Amino acid sequence: MLAPDDGCDTFLLLNVVPHDGAYTWAAKRLYTVNTATRALEVRNVVAIEQLTPALEKAAAQASTLLFAKHSNTALRHLGIDDQVLRAVRTIMDKPQLEAFGTLLPEDQFEVLQHLAEGFTPDEVYRDLVAQRCPADAPDEPSESLAMAIANTTNRITLATRPDELAEILDKPFAAWRVFLHPSQRRVAYRVSYGGPARVTGGPAPARRWRR
């Protein structure tokens, strides 16, 4: 449970695990506010810090890196923060990016997925960041837990009564949180469509919500 430290009365249920495992799980996670979307995000900070130095050594010998053509300024504009940026500069290919998926903040990982699939930074900002950033967002992200939760409607469901919480917990996350892969999104939301369109083809794996 993430408790507020700003005087609000909103508590965030993060995960349900056995008692001893809960301490281990929580100790590895860091909760921050995305600088671009203003949404609450979580990362496995311990795993990222442990992996990055070794990956930097491997990246130094690589002939190509996945995000080499994107400047630090462009990535920061899309909400990639300094810790994630350091890890991003070690990624050589898409499989390595996918391996980072369970460690990185959701919004930042999704931005990187879209860039890896060939979307331009401007397209990613238009289709992802701008859609999630509040219209009245201040210049600097707020550290208020309540405000960050309010800005994370695509991943957080608010419950005000015990029966609402019970109903949410009774359903598996996979049943109600399924996302399009960037390659699917490129087809489904193509701006050249002038109206309804039918898309056919074989199935592709969709990204699911991770606790």
mmCIF file of C-alpha atoms in Angstrom:
data_model
loop_
_atom_site.group_PDB
_atom_site.id
_atom_site.type_symbol
_atom_site.label_atom_id
_atom_site.label_comp_id
_atom_site.label_asym_id
_atom_site.label_seq_id
_atom_site.Cartn_x
_atom_site.Cartn_y
_atom_site.Cartn_z
ATOM 1 C CA MET A 1 0.000 0.000 0.000
ATOM 2 C CA LEU A 2 1.369 3.413 -0.987
ATOM 3 C CA ALA A 3 0.393 5.888 1.719
ATOM 4 C CA PRO A 4 0.099 9.646 1.098
ATOM 5 C CA ASP A 5 2.601 12.023 2.637
ATOM 6 C CA ASP A 6 0.921 15.187 1.398
ATOM 7 C CA GLY A 7 -2.181 15.260 3.584
ATOM 8 C CA CYS A 8 -4.573 13.650 1.092
ATOM 9 C CA ASP A 9 -6.748 10.680 2.054
ATOM 10 C CA THR A 10 -6.052 8.541 -1.038
ATOM 11 C CA PHE A 11 -4.196 5.257 -0.536
ATOM 12 C CA LEU A 12 -2.935 3.209 -3.472
ATOM 13 C CA LEU A 13 -3.088 -0.604 -3.393
ATOM 14 C CA LEU A 14 -0.014 -1.752 -5.304
ATOM 15 C CA ASN A 15 0.152 -5.515 -4.930
ATOM 16 C CA VAL A 16 -1.099 -8.413 -2.837
ATOM 17 C CA VAL A 17 1.640 -10.868 -1.843
ATOM 18 C CA PRO A 18 2.530 -12.939 1.264
ATOM 19 C CA HIS A 19 3.799 -10.928 4.227
ATOM 20 C CA ASP A 20 7.545 -11.596 3.924
ATOM 21 C CA GLY A 21 7.489 -11.289 0.155
ATOM 22 C CA ALA A 22 5.758 -7.912 0.424
ATOM 23 C CA TYR A 23 8.745 -6.349 2.166
ATOM 24 C CA THR A 24 11.143 -7.706 -0.461
ATOM 25 C CA TRP A 25 8.884 -6.560 -3.324
ATOM 26 C CA ALA A 26 8.421 -3.061 -1.914
ATOM 27 C CA ALA A 27 12.107 -2.536 -1.082
ATOM 28 C CA LYS A 28 13.052 -2.894 -4.748
ATOM 29 C CA ARG A 29 10.478 -0.443 -6.119
ATOM 30 C CA LEU A 30 10.668 3.305 -6.523
ATOM 31 C CA TYR A 31 7.578 5.431 -7.210
ATOM 32 C CA THR A 32 8.031 8.689 -9.106
ATOM 33 C CA VAL A 33 6.058 11.146 -11.245
ATOM 34 C CA ASN A 34 6.698 11.094 -14.991
ATOM 35 C CA THR A 35 8.099 14.449 -16.075
ATOM 36 C CA ALA A 36 6.102 14.465 -19.329
ATOM 37 C CA THR A 37 2.779 12.760 -18.587
ATOM 38 C CA ARG A 38 2.660 13.763 -14.873
ATOM 39 C CA ALA A 39 1.497 10.193 -14.137
ATOM 40 C CA LEU A 40 2.567 7.993 -11.248
ATOM 41 C CA GLU A 41 5.033 5.310 -12.296
ATOM 42 C CA VAL A 42 6.978 2.475 -10.716
ATOM 43 C CA ARG A 43 10.319 0.888 -11.504
ATOM 44 C CA ASN A 44 12.438 -1.940 -10.128
ATOM 45 C CA VAL A 45 15.183 0.460 -9.148
ATOM 46 C CA VAL A 46 17.417 -2.206 -7.606
ATOM 47 C CA ALA A 47 17.467 -4.402 -10.705
ATOM 48 C CA ILE A 48 18.112 -1.440 -13.029
ATOM 49 C CA GLU A 49 21.030 -0.240 -10.895
ATOM 50 C CA GLN A 50 22.524 -3.719 -10.762
ATOM 51 C CA LEU A 51 22.192 -4.454 -14.483
ATOM 52 C CA THR A 52 23.202 -1.142 -16.027
ATOM 53 C CA PRO A 53 26.987 -1.148 -15.341
ATOM 54 C CA ALA A 54 27.495 -4.573 -16.923
ATOM 55 C CA LEU A 55 25.319 -3.648 -19.884
ATOM 56 C CA GLU A 56 27.291 -0.442 -20.396
ATOM 57 C CA LYS A 57 30.456 -2.493 -20.855
ATOM 58 C CA ALA A 58 28.743 -4.666 -23.477
ATOM 59 C CA ALA A 59 27.263 -1.620 -25.226
ATOM 60 C CA ALA A 60 30.704 -0.036 -25.525
ATOM 61 C CA GLN A 61 31.705 -2.916 -27.816
ATOM 62 C CA ALA A 62 28.479 -2.941 -29.852
ATOM 63 C CA SER A 63 28.457 -1.787 -33.450
ATOM 64 C CA THR A 64 24.939 -0.348 -33.184
ATOM 65 C CA LEU A 65 22.602 0.678 -30.387
ATOM 66 C CA LEU A 66 18.822 0.709 -30.666
ATOM 67 C CA PHE A 67 18.277 4.347 -29.678
ATOM 68 C CA ALA A 68 21.514 5.883 -30.954
ATOM 69 C CA LYS A 69 19.720 8.241 -33.354
ATOM 70 C CA HIS A 70 17.609 9.814 -30.595
ATOM 71 C CA SER A 71 19.258 12.568 -28.559
ATOM 72 C CA ASN A 72 19.062 12.802 -24.781
ATOM 73 C CA THR A 73 17.020 15.978 -25.191
ATOM 74 C CA ALA A 74 14.443 14.229 -27.392
ATOM 75 C CA LEU A 75 14.128 11.299 -24.990
ATOM 76 C CA ARG A 76 13.772 13.544 -21.946
ATOM 77 C CA HIS A 77 11.036 15.476 -23.760
ATOM 78 C CA LEU A 78 9.134 12.173 -23.973
ATOM 79 C CA GLY A 79 9.460 11.568 -20.225
ATOM 80 C CA ILE A 80 12.590 9.407 -20.117
ATOM 81 C CA ASP A 81 14.340 10.287 -16.858
ATOM 82 C CA ASP A 82 18.059 10.114 -16.095
ATOM 83 C CA GLN A 83 18.155 6.630 -14.558
ATOM 84 C CA VAL A 84 16.169 5.084 -17.387
ATOM 85 C CA LEU A 85 18.145 7.095 -19.955
ATOM 86 C CA ARG A 86 21.382 5.554 -18.723
ATOM 87 C CA ALA A 87 19.918 2.079 -19.165
ATOM 88 C CA VAL A 88 18.437 2.999 -22.550
ATOM 89 C CA ARG A 89 21.908 3.854 -23.867
ATOM 90 C CA THR A 90 22.948 0.220 -23.338
ATOM 91 C CA ILE A 91 20.111 -1.379 -25.348
ATOM 92 C CA MET A 92 21.277 -2.974 -28.577
ATOM 93 C CA ASP A 93 18.092 -4.498 -30.009
ATOM 94 C CA LYS A 94 14.366 -5.075 -29.503
ATOM 95 C CA PRO A 95 14.688 -8.368 -27.557
ATOM 96 C CA GLN A 96 16.927 -6.615 -25.046
ATOM 97 C CA LEU A 97 14.382 -3.800 -24.739
ATOM 98 C CA GLU A 98 11.592 -6.324 -24.086
ATOM 99 C CA ALA A 99 13.736 -7.918 -21.367
ATOM 100 C CA PHE A 100 13.749 -4.538 -19.604
ATOM 101 C CA GLY A 101 9.954 -4.391 -19.780
ATOM 102 C CA THR A 102 9.206 -5.584 -16.256
ATOM 103 C CA LEU A 103 11.794 -3.239 -14.724
ATOM 104 C CA LEU A 104 11.053 0.114 -16.344
ATOM 105 C CA PRO A 105 8.188 2.532 -15.633
ATOM 106 C CA GLU A 106 5.203 1.724 -17.858
ATOM 107 C CA ASP A 107 4.924 5.087 -19.634
ATOM 108 C CA GLN A 108 8.639 5.211 -20.339
ATOM 109 C CA PHE A 109 8.752 1.627 -21.568
ATOM 110 C CA GLU A 110 5.837 2.258 -23.912
ATOM 111 C CA VAL A 111 7.589 5.324 -25.347
ATOM 112 C CA LEU A 112 10.683 3.227 -26.006
ATOM 113 C CA GLN A 113 8.636 0.465 -27.624
ATOM 114 C CA HIS A 114 7.135 2.930 -30.073
ATOM 115 C CA LEU A 115 10.495 4.464 -30.931
ATOM 116 C CA ALA A 116 11.906 0.982 -31.497
ATOM 117 C CA GLU A 117 9.063 0.247 -33.919
ATOM 118 C CA GLY A 118 9.952 3.263 -36.039
ATOM 119 C CA PHE A 119 7.653 5.968 -34.688
ATOM 120 C CA THR A 120 9.282 9.397 -34.688
ATOM 121 C CA PRO A 121 9.627 11.361 -31.425
ATOM 122 C CA ASP A 122 6.987 13.795 -32.684
ATOM 123 C CA GLU A 123 4.551 10.919 -33.359
ATOM 124 C CA VAL A 124 5.210 9.398 -29.945
ATOM 125 C CA TYR A 125 4.627 12.731 -28.249
ATOM 126 C CA ARG A 126 1.398 13.304 -30.183
ATOM 127 C CA ASP A 127 -0.026 9.798 -29.765
ATOM 128 C CA LEU A 128 1.115 8.956 -26.224
ATOM 129 C CA VAL A 129 2.530 11.799 -24.170
ATOM 130 C CA ALA A 130 0.176 14.590 -25.213
ATOM 131 C CA GLN A 131 -2.829 12.292 -24.785
ATOM 132 C CA ARG A 132 -1.896 11.579 -21.166
ATOM 133 C CA CYS A 133 -0.527 14.907 -19.998
ATOM 134 C CA PRO A 134 -3.213 17.082 -18.341
ATOM 135 C CA ALA A 135 -4.041 20.214 -20.320
ATOM 136 C CA ASP A 136 -3.457 22.388 -17.241
ATOM 137 C CA ALA A 137 -0.239 20.663 -16.137
ATOM 138 C CA PRO A 138 2.248 23.016 -14.425
ATOM 139 C CA ASP A 139 5.750 23.495 -15.793
ATOM 140 C CA GLU A 140 7.203 21.275 -13.059
ATOM 141 C CA PRO A 141 5.702 17.892 -12.052
ATOM 142 C CA SER A 142 3.921 17.897 -8.698
ATOM 143 C CA GLU A 143 5.046 15.452 -6.005
ATOM 144 C CA SER A 144 1.470 15.209 -4.709
ATOM 145 C CA LEU A 145 0.354 11.564 -4.615
ATOM 146 C CA ALA A 146 -3.290 12.534 -5.108
ATOM 147 C CA MET A 147 -2.480 14.607 -8.196
ATOM 148 C CA ALA A 148 -0.250 11.884 -9.669
ATOM 149 C CA ILE A 149 -2.999 9.304 -9.168
ATOM 150 C CA ALA A 150 -5.520 11.607 -10.822
ATOM 151 C CA ASN A 151 -3.163 11.839 -13.816
ATOM 152 C CA THR A 152 -2.857 8.041 -14.136
ATOM 153 C CA THR A 153 -6.402 7.134 -15.159
ATOM 154 C CA ASN A 154 -5.178 4.654 -17.784
ATOM 155 C CA ARG A 155 -3.598 2.428 -15.101
ATOM 156 C CA ILE A 156 -5.307 3.257 -11.798
ATOM 157 C CA THR A 157 -8.948 2.663 -10.854
ATOM 158 C CA LEU A 158 -10.360 4.679 -7.973
ATOM 159 C CA ALA A 159 -12.617 2.928 -5.461
ATOM 160 C CA THR A 160 -14.573 4.730 -2.758
ATOM 161 C CA ARG A 161 -16.537 1.809 -1.275
ATOM 162 C CA PRO A 162 -15.500 -1.660 0.009
ATOM 163 C CA ASP A 163 -17.692 -3.421 -2.571
ATOM 164 C CA GLU A 164 -15.985 -1.529 -5.415
ATOM 165 C CA LEU A 165 -12.577 -2.662 -4.183
ATOM 166 C CA ALA A 166 -13.802 -6.241 -3.767
ATOM 167 C CA GLU A 167 -15.119 -6.269 -7.331
ATOM 168 C CA ILE A 168 -11.774 -5.075 -8.683
ATOM 169 C CA LEU A 169 -9.789 -7.658 -6.704
ATOM 170 C CA ASP A 170 -12.136 -10.424 -7.820
ATOM 171 C CA LYS A 171 -11.160 -9.975 -11.477
ATOM 172 C CA PRO A 172 -7.775 -10.924 -12.939
ATOM 173 C CA PHE A 173 -5.851 -7.923 -14.256
ATOM 174 C CA ALA A 174 -5.350 -9.668 -17.603
ATOM 175 C CA ALA A 175 -9.096 -9.636 -18.200
ATOM 176 C CA TRP A 176 -9.364 -5.852 -18.297
ATOM 177 C CA ARG A 177 -5.914 -4.435 -19.021
ATOM 178 C CA VAL A 178 -4.670 -5.418 -22.479
ATOM 179 C CA PHE A 179 -2.681 -3.010 -24.636
ATOM 180 C CA LEU A 180 -1.913 -2.829 -28.318
ATOM 181 C CA HIS A 181 1.677 -3.496 -29.283
ATOM 182 C CA PRO A 182 3.163 -0.432 -31.033
ATOM 183 C CA SER A 183 3.153 -2.267 -34.371
ATOM 184 C CA GLN A 184 -0.580 -2.920 -33.913
ATOM 185 C CA ARG A 185 -1.234 0.653 -32.817
ATOM 186 C CA ARG A 186 0.489 1.983 -35.935
ATOM 187 C CA VAL A 187 -2.128 0.191 -38.058
ATOM 188 C CA ALA A 188 -5.150 0.754 -35.821
ATOM 189 C CA TYR A 189 -4.619 4.503 -35.436
ATOM 190 C CA ARG A 190 -3.209 5.376 -38.853
ATOM 191 C CA VAL A 191 -3.988 9.056 -39.462
ATOM 192 C CA SER A 192 -4.612 8.457 -43.178
ATOM 193 C CA TYR A 193 -7.850 6.612 -42.438
ATOM 194 C CA GLY A 194 -10.846 8.760 -43.352
ATOM 195 C CA GLY A 195 -13.359 6.598 -41.485
ATOM 196 C CA PRO A 196 -13.901 3.022 -40.285
ATOM 197 C CA ALA A 197 -11.380 0.468 -41.550
ATOM 198 C CA ARG A 198 -11.135 -3.306 -41.316
ATOM 199 C CA VAL A 199 -7.726 -4.711 -40.391
ATOM 200 C CA THR A 200 -7.034 -8.417 -40.945
ATOM 201 C CA GLY A 201 -4.034 -10.582 -40.236
ATOM 202 C CA GLY A 202 -2.519 -13.046 -37.830
ATOM 203 C CA PRO A 203 -2.464 -12.414 -34.085
ATOM 204 C CA ALA A 204 0.403 -10.630 -32.389
ATOM 205 C CA PRO A 205 1.179 -10.667 -28.665
ATOM 206 C CA ALA A 206 -0.418 -7.808 -26.753
ATOM 207 C CA ARG A 207 1.279 -6.218 -23.791
ATOM 208 C CA ARG A 208 -0.500 -6.963 -20.532
ATOM 209 C CA TRP A 209 -0.621 -5.009 -17.331
ATOM 210 C CA ARG A 210 2.052 -5.942 -14.805
ATOM 211 C CA ARG A 211 1.463 -5.698 -11.075
#
